[in-house]
Short mmCIF file of C-alpha atoms and ligand atoms in Angstrom, two decimals:
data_model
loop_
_atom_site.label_atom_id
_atom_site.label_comp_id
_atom_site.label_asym_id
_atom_site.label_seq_id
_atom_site.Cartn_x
_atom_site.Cartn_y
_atom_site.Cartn_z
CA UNK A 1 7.95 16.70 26.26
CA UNK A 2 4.47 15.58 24.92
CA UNK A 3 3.59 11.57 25.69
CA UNK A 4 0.53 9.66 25.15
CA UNK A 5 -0.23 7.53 27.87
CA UNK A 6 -2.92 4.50 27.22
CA UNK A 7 -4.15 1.89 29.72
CA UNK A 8 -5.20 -1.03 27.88
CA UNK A 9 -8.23 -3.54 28.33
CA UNK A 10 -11.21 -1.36 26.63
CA UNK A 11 -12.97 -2.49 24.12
CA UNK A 12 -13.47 0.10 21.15
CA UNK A 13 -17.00 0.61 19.84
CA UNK A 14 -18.65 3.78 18.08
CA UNK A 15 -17.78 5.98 15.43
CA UNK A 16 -14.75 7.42 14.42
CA UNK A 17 -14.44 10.13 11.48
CA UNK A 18 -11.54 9.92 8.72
CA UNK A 19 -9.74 12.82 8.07
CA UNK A 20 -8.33 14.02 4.56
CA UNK A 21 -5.27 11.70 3.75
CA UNK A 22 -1.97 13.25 4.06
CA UNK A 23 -0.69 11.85 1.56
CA UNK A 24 -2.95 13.36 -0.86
CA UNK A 25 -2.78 16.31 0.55
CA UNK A 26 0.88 16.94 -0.06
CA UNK A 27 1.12 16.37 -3.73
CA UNK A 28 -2.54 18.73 -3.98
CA UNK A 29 -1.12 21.34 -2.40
CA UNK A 30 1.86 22.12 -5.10
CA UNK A 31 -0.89 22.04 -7.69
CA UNK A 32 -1.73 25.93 -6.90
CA UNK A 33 2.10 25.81 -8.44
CA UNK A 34 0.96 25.29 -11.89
CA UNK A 35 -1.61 28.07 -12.26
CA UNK A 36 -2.19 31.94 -11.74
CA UNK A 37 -5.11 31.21 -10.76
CA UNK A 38 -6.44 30.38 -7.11
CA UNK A 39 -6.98 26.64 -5.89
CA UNK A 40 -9.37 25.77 -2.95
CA UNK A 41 -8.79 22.36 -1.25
CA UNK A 42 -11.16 20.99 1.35
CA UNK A 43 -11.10 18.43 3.62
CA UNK A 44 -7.32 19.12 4.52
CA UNK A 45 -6.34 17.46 7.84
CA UNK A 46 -4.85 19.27 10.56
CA UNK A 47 -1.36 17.52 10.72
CA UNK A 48 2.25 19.01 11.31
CA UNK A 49 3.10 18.05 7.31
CA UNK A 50 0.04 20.28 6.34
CA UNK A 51 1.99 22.73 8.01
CA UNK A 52 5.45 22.35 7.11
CA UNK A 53 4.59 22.34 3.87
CA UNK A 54 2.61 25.93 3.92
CA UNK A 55 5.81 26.98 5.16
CA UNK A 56 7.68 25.98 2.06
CA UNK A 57 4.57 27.21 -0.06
CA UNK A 58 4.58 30.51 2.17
CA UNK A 59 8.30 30.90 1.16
CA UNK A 60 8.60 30.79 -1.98
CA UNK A 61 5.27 33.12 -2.79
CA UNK A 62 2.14 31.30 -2.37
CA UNK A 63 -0.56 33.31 -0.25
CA UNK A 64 -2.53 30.48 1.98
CA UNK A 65 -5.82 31.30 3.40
CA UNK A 66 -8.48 29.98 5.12
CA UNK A 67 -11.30 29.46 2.74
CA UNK A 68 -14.74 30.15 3.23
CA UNK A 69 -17.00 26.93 4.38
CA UNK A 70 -17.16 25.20 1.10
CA UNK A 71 -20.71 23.32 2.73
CA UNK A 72 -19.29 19.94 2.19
CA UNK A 73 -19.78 19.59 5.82
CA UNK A 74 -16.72 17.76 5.95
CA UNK A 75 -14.33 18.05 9.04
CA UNK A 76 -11.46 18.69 7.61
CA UNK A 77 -10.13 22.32 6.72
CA UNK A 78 -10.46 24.17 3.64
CA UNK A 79 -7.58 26.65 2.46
CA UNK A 80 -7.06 28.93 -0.61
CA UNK A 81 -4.01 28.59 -2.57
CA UNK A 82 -3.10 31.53 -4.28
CA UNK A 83 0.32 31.09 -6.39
CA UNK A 84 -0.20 34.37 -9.02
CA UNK A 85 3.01 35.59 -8.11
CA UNK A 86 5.69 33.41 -7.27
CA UNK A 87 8.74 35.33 -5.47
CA UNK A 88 11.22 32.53 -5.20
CA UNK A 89 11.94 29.44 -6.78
CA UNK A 90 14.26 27.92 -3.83
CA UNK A 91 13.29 25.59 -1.12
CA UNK A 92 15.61 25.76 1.85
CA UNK A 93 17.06 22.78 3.55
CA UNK A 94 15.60 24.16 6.64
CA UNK A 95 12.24 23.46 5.75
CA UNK A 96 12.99 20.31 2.89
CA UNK A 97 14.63 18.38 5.89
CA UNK A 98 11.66 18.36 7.98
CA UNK A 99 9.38 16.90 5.62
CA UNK A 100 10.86 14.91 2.19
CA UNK A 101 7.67 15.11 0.19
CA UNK A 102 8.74 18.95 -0.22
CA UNK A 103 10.65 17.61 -3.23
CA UNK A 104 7.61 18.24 -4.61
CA UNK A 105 7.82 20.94 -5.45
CA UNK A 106 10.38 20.68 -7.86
CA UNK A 107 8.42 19.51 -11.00
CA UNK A 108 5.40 21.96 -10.64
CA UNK A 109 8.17 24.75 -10.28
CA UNK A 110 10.07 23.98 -12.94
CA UNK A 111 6.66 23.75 -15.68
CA UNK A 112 5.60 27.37 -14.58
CA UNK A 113 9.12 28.82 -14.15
CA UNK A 114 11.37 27.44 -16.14
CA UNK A 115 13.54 26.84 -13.21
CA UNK A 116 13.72 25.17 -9.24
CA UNK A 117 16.37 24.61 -6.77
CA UNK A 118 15.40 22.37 -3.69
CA UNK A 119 17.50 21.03 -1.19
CA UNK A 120 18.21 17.09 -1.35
CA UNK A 121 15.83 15.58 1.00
CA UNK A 122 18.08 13.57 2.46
CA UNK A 123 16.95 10.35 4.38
CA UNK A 124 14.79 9.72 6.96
CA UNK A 125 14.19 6.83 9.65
CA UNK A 126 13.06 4.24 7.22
CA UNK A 127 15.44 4.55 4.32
CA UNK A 128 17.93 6.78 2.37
CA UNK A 129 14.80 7.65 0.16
CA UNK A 130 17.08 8.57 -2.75
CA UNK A 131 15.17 11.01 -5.81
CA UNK A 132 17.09 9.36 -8.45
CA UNK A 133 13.37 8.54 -10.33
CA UNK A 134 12.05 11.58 -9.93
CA UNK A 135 15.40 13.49 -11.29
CA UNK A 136 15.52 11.06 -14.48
CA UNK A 137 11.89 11.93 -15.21
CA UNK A 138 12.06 15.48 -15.27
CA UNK A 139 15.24 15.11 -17.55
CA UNK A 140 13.24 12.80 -19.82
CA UNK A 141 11.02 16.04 -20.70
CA UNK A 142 14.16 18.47 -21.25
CA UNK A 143 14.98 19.57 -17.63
CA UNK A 144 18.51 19.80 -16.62
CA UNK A 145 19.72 18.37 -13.24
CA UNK A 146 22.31 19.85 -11.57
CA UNK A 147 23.69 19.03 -8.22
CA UNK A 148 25.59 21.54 -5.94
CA UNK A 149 25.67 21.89 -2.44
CA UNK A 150 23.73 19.49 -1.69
CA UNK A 151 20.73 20.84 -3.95
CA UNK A 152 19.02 19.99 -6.85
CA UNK A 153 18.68 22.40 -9.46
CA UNK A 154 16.76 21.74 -12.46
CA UNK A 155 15.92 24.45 -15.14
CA UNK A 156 14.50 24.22 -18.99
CA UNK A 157 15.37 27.40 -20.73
CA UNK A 158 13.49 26.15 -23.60
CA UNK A 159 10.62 24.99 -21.68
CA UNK A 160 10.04 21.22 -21.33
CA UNK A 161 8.56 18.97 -23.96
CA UNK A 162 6.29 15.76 -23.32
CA UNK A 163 8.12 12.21 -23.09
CA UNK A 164 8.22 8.60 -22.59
CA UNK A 165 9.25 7.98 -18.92
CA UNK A 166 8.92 4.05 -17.72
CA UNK A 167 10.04 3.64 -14.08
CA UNK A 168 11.80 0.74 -13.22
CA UNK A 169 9.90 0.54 -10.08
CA UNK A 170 6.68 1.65 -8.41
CA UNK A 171 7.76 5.09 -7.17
CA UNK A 172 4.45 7.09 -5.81
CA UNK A 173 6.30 10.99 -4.90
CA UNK A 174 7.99 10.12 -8.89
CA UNK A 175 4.62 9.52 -10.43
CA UNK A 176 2.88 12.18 -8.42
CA UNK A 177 6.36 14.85 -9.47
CA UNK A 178 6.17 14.11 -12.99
CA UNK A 179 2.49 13.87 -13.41
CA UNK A 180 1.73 17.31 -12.21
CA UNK A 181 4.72 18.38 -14.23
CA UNK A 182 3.31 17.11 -17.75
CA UNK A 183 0.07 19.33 -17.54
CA UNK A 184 2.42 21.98 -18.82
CA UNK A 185 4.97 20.30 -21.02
CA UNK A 186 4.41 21.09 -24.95
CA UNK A 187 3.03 17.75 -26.35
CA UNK A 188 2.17 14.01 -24.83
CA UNK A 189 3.98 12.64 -21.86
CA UNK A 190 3.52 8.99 -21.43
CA UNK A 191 4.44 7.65 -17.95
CA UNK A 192 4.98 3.91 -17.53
CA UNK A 193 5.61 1.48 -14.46
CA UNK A 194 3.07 4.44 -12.84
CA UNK A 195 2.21 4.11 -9.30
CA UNK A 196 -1.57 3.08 -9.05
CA UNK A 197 -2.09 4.18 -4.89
CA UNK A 198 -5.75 6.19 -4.93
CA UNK A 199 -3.66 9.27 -4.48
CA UNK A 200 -2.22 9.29 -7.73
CA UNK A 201 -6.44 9.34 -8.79
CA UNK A 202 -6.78 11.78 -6.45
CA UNK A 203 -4.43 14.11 -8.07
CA UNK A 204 -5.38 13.92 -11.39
CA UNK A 205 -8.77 14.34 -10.38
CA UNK A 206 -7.60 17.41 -8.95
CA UNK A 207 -5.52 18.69 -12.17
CA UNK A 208 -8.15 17.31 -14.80
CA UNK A 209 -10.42 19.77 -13.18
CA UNK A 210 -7.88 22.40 -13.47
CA UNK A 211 -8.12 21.82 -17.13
CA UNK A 212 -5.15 19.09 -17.54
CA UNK A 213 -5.55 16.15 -19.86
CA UNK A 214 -4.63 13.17 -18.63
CA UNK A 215 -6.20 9.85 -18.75
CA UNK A 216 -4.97 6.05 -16.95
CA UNK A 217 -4.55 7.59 -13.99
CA UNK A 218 -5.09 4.04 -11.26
CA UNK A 219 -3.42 2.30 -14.03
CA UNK A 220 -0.16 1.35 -14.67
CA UNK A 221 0.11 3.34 -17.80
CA UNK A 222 -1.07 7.58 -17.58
CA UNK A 223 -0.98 9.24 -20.62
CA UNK A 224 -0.78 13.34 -20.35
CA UNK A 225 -1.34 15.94 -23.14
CA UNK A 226 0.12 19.15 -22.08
CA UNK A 227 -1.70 22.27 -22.40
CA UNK A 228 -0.51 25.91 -22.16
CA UNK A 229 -1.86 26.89 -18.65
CA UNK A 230 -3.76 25.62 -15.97
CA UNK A 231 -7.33 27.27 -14.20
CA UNK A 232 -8.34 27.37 -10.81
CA UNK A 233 -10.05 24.52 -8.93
CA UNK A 234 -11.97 23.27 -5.42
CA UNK A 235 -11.23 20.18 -4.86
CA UNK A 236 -12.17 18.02 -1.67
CA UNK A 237 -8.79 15.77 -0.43
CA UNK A 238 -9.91 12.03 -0.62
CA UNK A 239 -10.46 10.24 2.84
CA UNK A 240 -6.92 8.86 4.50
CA UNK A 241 -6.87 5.01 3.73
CA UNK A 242 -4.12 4.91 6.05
CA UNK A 243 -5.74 6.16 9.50
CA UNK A 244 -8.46 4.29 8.82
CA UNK A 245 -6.68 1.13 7.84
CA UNK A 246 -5.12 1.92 11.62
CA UNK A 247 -8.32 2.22 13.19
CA UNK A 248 -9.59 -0.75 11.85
CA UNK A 249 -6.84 -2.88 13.04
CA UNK A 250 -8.07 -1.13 16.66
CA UNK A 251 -11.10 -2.23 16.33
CA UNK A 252 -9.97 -5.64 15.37
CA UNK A 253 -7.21 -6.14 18.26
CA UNK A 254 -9.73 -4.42 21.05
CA UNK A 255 -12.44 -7.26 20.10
CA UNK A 256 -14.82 -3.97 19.58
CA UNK A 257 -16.76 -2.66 16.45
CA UNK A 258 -15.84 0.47 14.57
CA UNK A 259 -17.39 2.85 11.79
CA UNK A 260 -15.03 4.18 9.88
CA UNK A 261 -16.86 6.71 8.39
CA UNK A 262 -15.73 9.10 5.08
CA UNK A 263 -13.70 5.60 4.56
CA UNK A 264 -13.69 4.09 0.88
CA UNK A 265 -13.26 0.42 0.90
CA UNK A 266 -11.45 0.70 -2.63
CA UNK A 267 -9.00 1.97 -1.29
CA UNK A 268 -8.51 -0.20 1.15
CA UNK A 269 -9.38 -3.78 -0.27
CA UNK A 270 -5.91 -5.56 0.99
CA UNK A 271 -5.41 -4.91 4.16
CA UNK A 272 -9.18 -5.14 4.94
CA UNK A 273 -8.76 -8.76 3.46
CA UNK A 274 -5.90 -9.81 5.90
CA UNK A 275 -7.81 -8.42 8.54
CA UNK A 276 -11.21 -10.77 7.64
CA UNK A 277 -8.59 -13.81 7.75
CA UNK A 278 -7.69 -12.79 10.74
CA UNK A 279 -10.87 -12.67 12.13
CA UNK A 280 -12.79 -9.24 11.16
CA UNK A 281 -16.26 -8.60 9.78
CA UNK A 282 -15.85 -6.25 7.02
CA UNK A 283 -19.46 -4.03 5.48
CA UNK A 284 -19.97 -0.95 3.78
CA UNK A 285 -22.50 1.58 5.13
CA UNK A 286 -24.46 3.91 3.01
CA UNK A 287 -24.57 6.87 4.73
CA UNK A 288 -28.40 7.71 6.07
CA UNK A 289 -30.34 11.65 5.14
CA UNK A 290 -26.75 13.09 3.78
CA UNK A 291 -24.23 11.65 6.00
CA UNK A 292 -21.09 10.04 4.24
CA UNK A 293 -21.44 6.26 4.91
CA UNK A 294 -18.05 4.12 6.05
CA UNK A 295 -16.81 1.14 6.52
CA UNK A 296 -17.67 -0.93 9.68
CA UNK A 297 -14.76 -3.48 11.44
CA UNK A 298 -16.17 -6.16 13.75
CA UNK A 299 -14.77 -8.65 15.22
CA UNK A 300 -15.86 -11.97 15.09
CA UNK A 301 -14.58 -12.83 18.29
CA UNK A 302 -11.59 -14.26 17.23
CA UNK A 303 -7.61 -13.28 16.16
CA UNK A 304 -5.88 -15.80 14.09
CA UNK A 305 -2.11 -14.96 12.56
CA UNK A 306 -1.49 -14.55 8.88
CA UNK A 307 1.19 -13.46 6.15
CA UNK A 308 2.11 -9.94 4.54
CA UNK A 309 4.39 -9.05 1.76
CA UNK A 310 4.04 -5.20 1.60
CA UNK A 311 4.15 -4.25 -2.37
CA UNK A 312 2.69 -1.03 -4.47
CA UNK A 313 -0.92 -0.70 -4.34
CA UNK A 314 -3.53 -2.60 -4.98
CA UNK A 315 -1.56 -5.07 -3.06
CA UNK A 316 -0.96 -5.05 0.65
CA UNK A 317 0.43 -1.14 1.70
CA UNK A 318 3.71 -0.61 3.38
CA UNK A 319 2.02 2.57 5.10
CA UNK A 320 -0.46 -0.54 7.25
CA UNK A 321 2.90 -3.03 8.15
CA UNK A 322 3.86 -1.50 11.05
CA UNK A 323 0.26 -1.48 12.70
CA UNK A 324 -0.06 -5.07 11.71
CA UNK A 325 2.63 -6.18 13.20
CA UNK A 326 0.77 -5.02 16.10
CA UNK A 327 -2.07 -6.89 15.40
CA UNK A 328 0.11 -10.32 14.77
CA UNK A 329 1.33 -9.71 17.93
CA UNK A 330 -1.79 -10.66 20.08
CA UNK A 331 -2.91 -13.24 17.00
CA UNK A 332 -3.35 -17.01 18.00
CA UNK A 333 -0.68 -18.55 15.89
CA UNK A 334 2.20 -17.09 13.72
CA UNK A 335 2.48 -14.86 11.29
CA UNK A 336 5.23 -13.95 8.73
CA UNK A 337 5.71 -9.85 7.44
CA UNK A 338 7.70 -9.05 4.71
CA UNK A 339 8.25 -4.96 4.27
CA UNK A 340 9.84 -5.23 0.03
CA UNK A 341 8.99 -1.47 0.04
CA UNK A 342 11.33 0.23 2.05
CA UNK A 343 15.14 -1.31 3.52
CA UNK A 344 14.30 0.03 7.44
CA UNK A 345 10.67 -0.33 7.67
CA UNK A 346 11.09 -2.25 11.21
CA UNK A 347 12.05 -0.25 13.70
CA UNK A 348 8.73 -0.48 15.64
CA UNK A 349 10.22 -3.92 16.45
CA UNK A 350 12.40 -3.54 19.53
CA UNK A 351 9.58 -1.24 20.94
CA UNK A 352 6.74 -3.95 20.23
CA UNK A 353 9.23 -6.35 22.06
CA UNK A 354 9.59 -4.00 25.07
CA UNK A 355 5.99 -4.51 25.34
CA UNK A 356 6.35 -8.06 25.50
CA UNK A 357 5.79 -9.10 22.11
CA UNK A 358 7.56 -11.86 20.42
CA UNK A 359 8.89 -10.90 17.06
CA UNK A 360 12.37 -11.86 15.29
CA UNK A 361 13.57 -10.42 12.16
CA UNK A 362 15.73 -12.03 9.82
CA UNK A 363 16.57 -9.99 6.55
CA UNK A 364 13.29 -8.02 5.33
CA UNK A 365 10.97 -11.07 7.17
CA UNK A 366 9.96 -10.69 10.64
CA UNK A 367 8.34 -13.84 12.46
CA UNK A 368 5.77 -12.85 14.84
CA UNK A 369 4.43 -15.25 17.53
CA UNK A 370 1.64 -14.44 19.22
CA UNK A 371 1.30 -13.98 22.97
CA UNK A 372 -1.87 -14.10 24.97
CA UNK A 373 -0.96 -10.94 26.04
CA UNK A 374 1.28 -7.52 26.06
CA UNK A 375 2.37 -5.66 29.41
CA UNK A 376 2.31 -1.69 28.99
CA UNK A 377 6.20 0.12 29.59
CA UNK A 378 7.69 3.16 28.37
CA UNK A 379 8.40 3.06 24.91
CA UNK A 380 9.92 5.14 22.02
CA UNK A 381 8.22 6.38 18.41
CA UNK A 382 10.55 6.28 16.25
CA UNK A 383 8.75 6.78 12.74
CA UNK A 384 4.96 7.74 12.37
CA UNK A 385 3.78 4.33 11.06
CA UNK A 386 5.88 2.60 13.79
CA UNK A 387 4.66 4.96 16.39
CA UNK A 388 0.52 3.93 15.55
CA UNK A 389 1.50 0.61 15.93
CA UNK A 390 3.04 1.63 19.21
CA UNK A 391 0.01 3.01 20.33
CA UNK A 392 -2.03 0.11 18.56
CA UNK A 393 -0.19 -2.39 20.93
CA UNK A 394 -1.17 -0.09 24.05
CA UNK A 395 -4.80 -0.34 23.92
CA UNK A 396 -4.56 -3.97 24.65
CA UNK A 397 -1.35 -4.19 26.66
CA UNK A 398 -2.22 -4.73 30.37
CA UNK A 399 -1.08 -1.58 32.72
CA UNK A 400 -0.33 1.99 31.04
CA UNK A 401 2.06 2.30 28.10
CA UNK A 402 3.62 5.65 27.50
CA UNK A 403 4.60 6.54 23.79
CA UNK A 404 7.74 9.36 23.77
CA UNK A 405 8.63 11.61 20.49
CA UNK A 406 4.90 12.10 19.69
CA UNK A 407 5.48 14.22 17.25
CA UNK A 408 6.34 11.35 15.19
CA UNK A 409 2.54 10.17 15.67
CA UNK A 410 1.20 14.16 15.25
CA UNK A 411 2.90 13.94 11.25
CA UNK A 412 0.46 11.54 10.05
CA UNK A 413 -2.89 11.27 12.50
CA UNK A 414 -5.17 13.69 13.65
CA UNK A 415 -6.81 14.46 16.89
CA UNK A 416 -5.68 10.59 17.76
CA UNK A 417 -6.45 10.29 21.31
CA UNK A 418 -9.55 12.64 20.61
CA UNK A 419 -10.93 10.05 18.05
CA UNK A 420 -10.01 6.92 20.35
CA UNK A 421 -11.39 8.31 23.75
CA UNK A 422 -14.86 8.75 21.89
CA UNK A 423 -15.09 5.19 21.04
CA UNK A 424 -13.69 4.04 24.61
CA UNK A 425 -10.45 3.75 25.25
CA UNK A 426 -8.68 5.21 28.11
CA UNK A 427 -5.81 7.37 26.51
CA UNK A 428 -4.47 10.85 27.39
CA UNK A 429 -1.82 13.36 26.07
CA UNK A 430 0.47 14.49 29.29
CA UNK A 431 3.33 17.44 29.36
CA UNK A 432 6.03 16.38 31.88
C1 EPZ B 501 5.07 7.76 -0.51
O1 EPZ B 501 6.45 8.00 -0.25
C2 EPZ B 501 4.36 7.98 0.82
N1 EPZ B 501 4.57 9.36 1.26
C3 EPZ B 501 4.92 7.01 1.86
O2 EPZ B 501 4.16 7.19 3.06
C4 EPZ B 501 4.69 5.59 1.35
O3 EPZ B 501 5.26 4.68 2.28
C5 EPZ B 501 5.35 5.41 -0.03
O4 EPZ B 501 4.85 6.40 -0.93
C6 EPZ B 501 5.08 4.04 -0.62
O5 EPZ B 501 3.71 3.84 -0.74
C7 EPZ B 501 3.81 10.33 0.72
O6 EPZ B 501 2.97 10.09 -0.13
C8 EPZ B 501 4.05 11.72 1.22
P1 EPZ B 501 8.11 5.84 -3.18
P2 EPZ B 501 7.49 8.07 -1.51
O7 EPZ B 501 8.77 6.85 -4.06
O8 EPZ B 501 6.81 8.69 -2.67
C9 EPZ B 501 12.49 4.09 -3.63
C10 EPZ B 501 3.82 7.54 5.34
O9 EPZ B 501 4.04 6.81 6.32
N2 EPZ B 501 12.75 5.27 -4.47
O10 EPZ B 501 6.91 5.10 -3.69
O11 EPZ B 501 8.74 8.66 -1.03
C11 EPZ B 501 12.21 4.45 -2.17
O12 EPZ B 501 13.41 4.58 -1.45
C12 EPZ B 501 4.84 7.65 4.24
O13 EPZ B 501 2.76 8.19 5.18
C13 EPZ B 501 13.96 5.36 -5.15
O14 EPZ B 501 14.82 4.48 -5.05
O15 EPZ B 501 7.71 6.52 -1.79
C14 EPZ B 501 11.39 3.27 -1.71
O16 EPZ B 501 12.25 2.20 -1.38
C15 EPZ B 501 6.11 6.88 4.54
N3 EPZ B 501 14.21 6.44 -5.95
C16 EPZ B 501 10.58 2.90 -2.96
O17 EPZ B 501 11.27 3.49 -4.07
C17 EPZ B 501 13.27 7.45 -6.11
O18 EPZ B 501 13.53 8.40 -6.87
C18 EPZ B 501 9.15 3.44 -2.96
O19 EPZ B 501 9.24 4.81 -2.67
C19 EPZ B 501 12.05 7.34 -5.40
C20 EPZ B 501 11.81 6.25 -4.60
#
């Protein structure tokens, strides 16, 4: 079994390079559903869900190779979608229950094929995660839902027409299903109640330039005219607001200074303004002769506590909680974090206290006191957020501190104890 084992005390200082966000990765790479044609992404990270879903992609037709160097320069990796044929239209439970986001799939397969069974995602560690948005939206332009087996089927004989939907709540994977599912639906689709997360930009970015029309993506309202096919497309993935939302809370709890470069401070305006109350110096860097600029974290020397109530974005993500909580943890002070996103956001909690940390949870509010400092102990990932702050908490916890289940951690960030041992810390992945 794979562990990461940190010993705690170094101070982080350098450079560390963003990869393509996962989480705009997934939803780009069931575009290539839509069209005939083929779709190039670049600047895909090199994560297990990158992989699970070229499984599902690989299954049900799509041909994914490596492209060639598309001269961005940019780390990540850049792979040809080619969906002209598509041989099946069913995504196995096998693959669906290793990654939820494979639902989908569902809407994209549905507007080119009329038809798309996928297994119920079922749960995972931090909530029941029910589809109940998404299914009501693709029934709002025609589809019909059926449920058997413990799949979803949805077909539209007749093809589907645009519609109102208004979501009741923020739902991102609902915005992001029904979105790319409107490109192809006969008429206007207005979504309201839309998610507003950069990935949701990112995305229509990426079908606009496929030919889509769709305008108010970012805003609450997204308006879609659907057209009768889709082109090809190249599209880079936008830099992961999450890792380097992480990384900047390292830099922040390790006293050190960190350039987070490929990182758009858009994207990442709340959390990076809980972490200047606590004590950061926040700046933008051009980047010098071609290089992408970043942003730079720098501690001013001091950690105070402070208060989180984790909503849709632009307000404070529930993908940064967990690694906050690390960061409360070792603040002067209290602080207060409310997760209103999902109903088992906290298991990182136990395993913080293990570490020595002071935390007690009462309904969907945990009260964090800080402690001058954490002790390093064996200790258990048991979602990928919780299992960053895990790690978070071990680069300042006295003594080593050995994260288990890594591949928790290897869904979500890449190369991690690659891109922390370049900027100092003492952290190493060990087989026993
Ligand atoms: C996306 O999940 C992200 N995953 C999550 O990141 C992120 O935490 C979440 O958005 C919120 O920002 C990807 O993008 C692949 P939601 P998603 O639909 O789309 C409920 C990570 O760590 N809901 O916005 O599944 C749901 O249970 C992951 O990278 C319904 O009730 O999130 C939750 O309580 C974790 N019915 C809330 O809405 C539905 O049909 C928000 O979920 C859909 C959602």
């Amino acid at each position: 079994m794979e562990k990461l084992v940190i010993t705690g005390g170094k101070r982080l200082e350098g450079t560390i390079e963003i990869s393509g966000a996962k989480n705009a990765a997934l939803p780009l790479m069931c575009t290539p559903l839509l069209t005939e044609d083929p779709v190039i992404l670049t600047n895909l990270p090199r994560l297990a869900d990158i992989t699970t879903l070229t499984d599902l992609l690989n299954h049900l037709g799509v041909t994914v190779t490596i492209a060639g160097g598309d001269g961005s320069g940019s780390g990540g990796r850049s792979l040809t979608f080619d969906a002209s044929t598509i041989a099946d239209t069913v995504a196995p439970y096998d693959i669906v229950r290793k990654m939820r986001a494979s639902i989908l799939v569902l809407g994209p397969l549905v507007a080119r094929m009329g038809e798309a069974t996928v297994s119920m995602p079922g749960g995972c560690a931090i909530g029941n995660r029910p589809i109940d948005l998404h299914l009501k939206a693709l029934e709002a332009l025609g589809a019909i839902i059926e449920m058997e087996d413990g799949y979803v089927r949805a077909t539209a004989p007749d093809g589907l027409k645009g519609g109102a939907v208004r979501f009741p709540f923020v739902s991102v994977g609902a915005t992001e299903n029904i979105l790319m599912t409107a490109t192809l639906a006969k008429g206007t689709t207005v979504i309201e109640n839309a998610a507003r997360e950069p990935e949701i930009t990112d995305l229509a970015n990426c079908l606009i330039s496929m030919g889509a029309r769709i305008t108010g993506a970012g805003s609450e309202t997204i308006t879609v005219e659907g057209v009768e096919k889709l082109h090809g497309t190249t599209h880079a993935v936008m830099p992961d607001r999450v890792e380097a939302g992480s990384y900047a809370v390292a830099a922040l709890m390790t006293r050190g200074d960190l350039l987070l470069k490929n990182a758009r401070l858009a994207d990442m305006q709340a959390p990076l303004d809980v972490l200047a109350e606590a004590g950061a110096v926040i700046s933008e860097e051009a980047g010098i002769n071609g290089e992408p600029g970043g942003v730079r974290v720098k501690s001013n020397g001091h950690l105070k506590g402070f208060n989180i109530v984790t909503q849709p974005f632009p307000a404070f993500p529930t993908d940064m909680q967990a690694q906050f909580m690390a960061l409360a943890s070792v603040a002067d002070g209290a602080s207060v974090i409310t997760e209103a996103i999902f109903e088992n956001r906290f298991m990182h909690v136990p395993e913080l206290c293990r570490l020595g940390a002071d935390i007690t949870v009462t309904g969907s509010s945990a009260t964090i006191r800080g402690v001058p400092s954490l002790k390093g102990a064996q200790v258990m990932a048991t979602d990928l957020r919780a299992s960053m702050s895990l790690a978070l908490a071990g680069l300042v916890a006295d003594g080593d501190t050995v994260i288990n289940r890594l591949y928790h951690l290897d869904r979500g960030y890449e190369r991690l104890e690659d891109k922390l041992r370049a900027v100092g810390a003492q952290i190493e992945r060990v087989n026993d």
